[in-house]
PDB file of C-alpha atoms in Angstrom:
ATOM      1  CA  UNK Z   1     -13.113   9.715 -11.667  1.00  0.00           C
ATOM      2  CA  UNK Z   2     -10.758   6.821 -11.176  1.00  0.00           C
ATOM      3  CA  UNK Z   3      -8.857   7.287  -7.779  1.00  0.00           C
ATOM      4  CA  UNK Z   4      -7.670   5.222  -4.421  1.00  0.00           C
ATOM      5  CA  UNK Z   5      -8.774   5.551  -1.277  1.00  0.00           C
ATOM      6  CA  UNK Z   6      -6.789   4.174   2.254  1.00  0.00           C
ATOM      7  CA  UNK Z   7      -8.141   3.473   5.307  1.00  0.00           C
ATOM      8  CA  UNK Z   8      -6.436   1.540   8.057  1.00  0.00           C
ATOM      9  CA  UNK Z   9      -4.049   3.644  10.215  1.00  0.00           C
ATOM     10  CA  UNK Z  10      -3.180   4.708  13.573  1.00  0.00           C
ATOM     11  CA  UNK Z  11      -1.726   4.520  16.277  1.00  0.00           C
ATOM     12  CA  UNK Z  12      -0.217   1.258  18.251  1.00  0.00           C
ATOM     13  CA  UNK Z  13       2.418  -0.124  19.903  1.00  0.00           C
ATOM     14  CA  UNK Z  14       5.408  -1.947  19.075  1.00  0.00           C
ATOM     15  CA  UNK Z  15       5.234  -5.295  18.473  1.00  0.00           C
ATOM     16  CA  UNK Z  16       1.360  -4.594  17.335  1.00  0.00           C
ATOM     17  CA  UNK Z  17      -0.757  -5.580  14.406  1.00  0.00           C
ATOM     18  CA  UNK Z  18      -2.267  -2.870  11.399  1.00  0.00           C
ATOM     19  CA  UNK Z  19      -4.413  -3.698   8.634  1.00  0.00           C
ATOM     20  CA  UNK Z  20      -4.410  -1.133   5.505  1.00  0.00           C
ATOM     21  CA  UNK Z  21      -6.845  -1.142   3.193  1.00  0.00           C
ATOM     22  CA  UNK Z  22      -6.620   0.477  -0.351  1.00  0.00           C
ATOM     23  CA  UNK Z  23      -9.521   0.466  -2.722  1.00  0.00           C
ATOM     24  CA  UNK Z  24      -9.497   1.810  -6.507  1.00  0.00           C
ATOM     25  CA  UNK Z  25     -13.351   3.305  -7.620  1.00  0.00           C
ATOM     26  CA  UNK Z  26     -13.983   4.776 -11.051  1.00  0.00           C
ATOM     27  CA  UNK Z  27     -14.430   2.858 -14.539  1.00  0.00           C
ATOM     28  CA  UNK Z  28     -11.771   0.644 -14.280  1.00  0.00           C
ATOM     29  CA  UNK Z  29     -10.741  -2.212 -16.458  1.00  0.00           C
ATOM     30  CA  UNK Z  30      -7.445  -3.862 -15.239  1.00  0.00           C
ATOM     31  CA  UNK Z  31      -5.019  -3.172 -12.835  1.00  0.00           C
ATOM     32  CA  UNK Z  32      -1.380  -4.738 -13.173  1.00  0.00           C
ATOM     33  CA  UNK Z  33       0.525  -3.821  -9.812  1.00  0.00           C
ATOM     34  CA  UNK Z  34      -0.420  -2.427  -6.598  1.00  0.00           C
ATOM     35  CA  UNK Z  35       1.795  -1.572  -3.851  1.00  0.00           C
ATOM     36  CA  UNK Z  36       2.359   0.300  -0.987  1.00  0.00           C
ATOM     37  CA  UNK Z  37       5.030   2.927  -0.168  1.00  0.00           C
ATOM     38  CA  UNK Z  38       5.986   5.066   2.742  1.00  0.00           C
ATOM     39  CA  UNK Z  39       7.122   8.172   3.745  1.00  0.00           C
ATOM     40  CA  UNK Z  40       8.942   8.696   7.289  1.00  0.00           C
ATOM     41  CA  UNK Z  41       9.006  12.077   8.940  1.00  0.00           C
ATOM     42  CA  UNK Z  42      12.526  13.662   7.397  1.00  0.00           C
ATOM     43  CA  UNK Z  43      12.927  10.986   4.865  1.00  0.00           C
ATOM     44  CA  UNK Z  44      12.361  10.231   1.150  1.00  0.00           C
ATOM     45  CA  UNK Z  45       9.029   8.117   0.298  1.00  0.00           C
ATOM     46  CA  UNK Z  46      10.371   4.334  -0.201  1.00  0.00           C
ATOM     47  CA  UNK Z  47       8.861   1.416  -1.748  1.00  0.00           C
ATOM     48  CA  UNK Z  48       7.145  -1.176   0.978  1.00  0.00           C
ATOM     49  CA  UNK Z  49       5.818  -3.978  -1.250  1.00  0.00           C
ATOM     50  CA  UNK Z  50       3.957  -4.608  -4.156  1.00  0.00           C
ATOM     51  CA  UNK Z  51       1.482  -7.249  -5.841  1.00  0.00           C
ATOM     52  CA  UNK Z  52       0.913  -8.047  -9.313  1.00  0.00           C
ATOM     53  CA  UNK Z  53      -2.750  -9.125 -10.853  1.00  0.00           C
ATOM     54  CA  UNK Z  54      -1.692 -12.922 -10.762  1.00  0.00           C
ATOM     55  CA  UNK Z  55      -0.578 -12.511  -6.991  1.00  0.00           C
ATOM     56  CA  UNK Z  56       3.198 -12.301  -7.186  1.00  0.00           C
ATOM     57  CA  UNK Z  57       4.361 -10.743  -4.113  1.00  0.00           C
ATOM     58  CA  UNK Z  58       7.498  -8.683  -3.477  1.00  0.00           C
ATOM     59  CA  UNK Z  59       8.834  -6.774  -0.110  1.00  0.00           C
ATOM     60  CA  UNK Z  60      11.171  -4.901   0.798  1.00  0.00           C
ATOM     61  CA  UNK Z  61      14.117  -5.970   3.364  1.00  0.00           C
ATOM     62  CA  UNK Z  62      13.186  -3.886   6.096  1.00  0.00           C
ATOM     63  CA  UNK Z  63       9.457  -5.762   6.316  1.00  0.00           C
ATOM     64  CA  UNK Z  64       9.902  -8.698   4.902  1.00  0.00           C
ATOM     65  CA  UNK Z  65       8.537 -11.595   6.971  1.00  0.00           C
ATOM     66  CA  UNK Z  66       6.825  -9.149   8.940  1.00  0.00           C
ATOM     67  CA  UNK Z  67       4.216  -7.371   6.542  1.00  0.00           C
ATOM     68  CA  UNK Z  68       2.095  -8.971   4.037  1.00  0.00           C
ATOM     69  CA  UNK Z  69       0.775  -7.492   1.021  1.00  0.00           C
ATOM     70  CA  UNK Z  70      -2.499  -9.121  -0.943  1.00  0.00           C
ATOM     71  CA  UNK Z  71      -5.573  -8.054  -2.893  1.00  0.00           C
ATOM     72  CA  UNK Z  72      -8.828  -8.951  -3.751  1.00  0.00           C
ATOM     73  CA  UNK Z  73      -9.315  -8.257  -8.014  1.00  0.00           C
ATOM     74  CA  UNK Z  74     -12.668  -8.497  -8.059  1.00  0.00           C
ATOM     75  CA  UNK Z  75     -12.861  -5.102  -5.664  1.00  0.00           C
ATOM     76  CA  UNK Z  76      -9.768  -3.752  -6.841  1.00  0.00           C
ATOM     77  CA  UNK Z  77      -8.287  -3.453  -3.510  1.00  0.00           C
ATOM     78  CA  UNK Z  78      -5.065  -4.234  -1.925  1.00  0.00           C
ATOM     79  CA  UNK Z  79      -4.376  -4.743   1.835  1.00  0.00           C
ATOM     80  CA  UNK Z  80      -1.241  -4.183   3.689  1.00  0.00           C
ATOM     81  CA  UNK Z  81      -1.189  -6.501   6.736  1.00  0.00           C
ATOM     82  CA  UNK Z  82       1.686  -5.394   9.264  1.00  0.00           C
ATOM     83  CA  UNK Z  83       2.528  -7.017  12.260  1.00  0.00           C
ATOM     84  CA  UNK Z  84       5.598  -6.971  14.757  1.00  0.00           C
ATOM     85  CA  UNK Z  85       5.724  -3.466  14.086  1.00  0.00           C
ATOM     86  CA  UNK Z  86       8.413  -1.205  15.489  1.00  0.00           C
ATOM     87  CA  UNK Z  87       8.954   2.532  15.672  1.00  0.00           C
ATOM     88  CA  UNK Z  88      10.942   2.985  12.489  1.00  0.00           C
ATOM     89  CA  UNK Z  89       7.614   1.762  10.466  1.00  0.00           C
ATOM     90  CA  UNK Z  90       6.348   4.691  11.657  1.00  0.00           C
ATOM     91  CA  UNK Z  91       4.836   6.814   8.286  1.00  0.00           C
ATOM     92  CA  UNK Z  92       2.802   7.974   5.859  1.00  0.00           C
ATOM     93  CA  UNK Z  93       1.773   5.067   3.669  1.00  0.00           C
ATOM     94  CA  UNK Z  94       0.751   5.227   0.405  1.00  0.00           C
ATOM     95  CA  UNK Z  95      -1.345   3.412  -1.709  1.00  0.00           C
ATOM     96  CA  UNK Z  96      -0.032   2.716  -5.346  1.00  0.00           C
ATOM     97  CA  UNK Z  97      -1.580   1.157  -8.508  1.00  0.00           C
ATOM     98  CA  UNK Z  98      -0.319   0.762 -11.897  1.00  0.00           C
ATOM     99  CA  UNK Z  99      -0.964   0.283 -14.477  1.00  0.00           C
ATOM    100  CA  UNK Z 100      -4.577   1.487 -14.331  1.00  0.00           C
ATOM    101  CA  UNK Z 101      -6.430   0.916 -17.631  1.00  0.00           C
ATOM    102  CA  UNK Z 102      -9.557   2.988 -17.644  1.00  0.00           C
ATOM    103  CA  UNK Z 103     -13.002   2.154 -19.281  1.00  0.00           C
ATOM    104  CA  UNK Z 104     -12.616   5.826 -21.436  1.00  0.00           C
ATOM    105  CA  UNK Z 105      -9.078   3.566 -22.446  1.00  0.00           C
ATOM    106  CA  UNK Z 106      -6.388   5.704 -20.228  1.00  0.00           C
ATOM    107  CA  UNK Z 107      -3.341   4.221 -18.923  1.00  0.00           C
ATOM    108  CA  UNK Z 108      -2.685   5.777 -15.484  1.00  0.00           C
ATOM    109  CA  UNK Z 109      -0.735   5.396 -12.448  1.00  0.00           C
ATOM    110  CA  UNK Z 110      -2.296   6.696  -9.219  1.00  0.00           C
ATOM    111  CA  UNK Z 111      -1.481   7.114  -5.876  1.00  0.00           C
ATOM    112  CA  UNK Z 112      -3.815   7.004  -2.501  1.00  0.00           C
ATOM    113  CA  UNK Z 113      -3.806  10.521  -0.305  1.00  0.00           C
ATOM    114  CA  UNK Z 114      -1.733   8.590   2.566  1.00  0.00           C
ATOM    115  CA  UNK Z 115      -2.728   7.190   5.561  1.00  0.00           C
ATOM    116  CA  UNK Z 116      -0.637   7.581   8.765  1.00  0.00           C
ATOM    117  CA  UNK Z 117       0.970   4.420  10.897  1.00  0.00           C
ATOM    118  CA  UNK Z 118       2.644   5.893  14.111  1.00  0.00           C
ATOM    119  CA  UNK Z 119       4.264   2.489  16.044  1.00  0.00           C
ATOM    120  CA  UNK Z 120       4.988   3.588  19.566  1.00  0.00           C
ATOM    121  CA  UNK Z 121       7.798   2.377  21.671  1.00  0.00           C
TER     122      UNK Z 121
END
């Protein structure tokens, strides 16, 4: 069974430093983008960053300069390094990859079971 597994939250200040860690297992042959999103308390899951297979990077506004997104192909993992964080990155974060192309030859896109950031003030 192809799936992604997080690891990396909890709980720190403001102004402190998270790693998250995101790792794809299964029969897996490529994997184009991976990215993670978020999902605040009240609010609608939104798109954090993402990273292609050759390394292009891209952020969103809110965490750009801030948070940096890379990934290791050979492990088929993708790591979310935040720092200065504040309050508002507070959330859920989820773990995405796609496309996944599967040694049985499926194209999927998965997502991690979320892993929770809370930035205290």
């Amino acid at each position: 069974q192809v799936q992604l597994v997080e690891s990396g939250g909890g709980l720190v200040q403001a102004g402190g430093s998270l790693r998250l860690s995101c790792a794809a297992s299964g029969s897996i042959i490529s994997i184009n983008v991976m990215g993670w999103y978020r999902q605040a308390p009240g609010k609608q899951r939104e798109w954090v960053a993402a990273i292609t297979s050759g390394g292009s990077t891209n952020y969103a506004d809110s965490v750009k300069d801030r948070f940096t997104i890379s990934r290791d192909n050979a492990k088929n993992t993708v790591y979310l390094q935040m720092n200065s964080l504040k309050p508002e990155d507070t959330a859920v974060y989820y773990c995405n990859a796609g496309t996944v192309v599967t040694g049985t030859g499926r194209y999927l896109r998965l997502w991690g079971q979320g892993t929770l950031v809370t930035v205290s003030s």
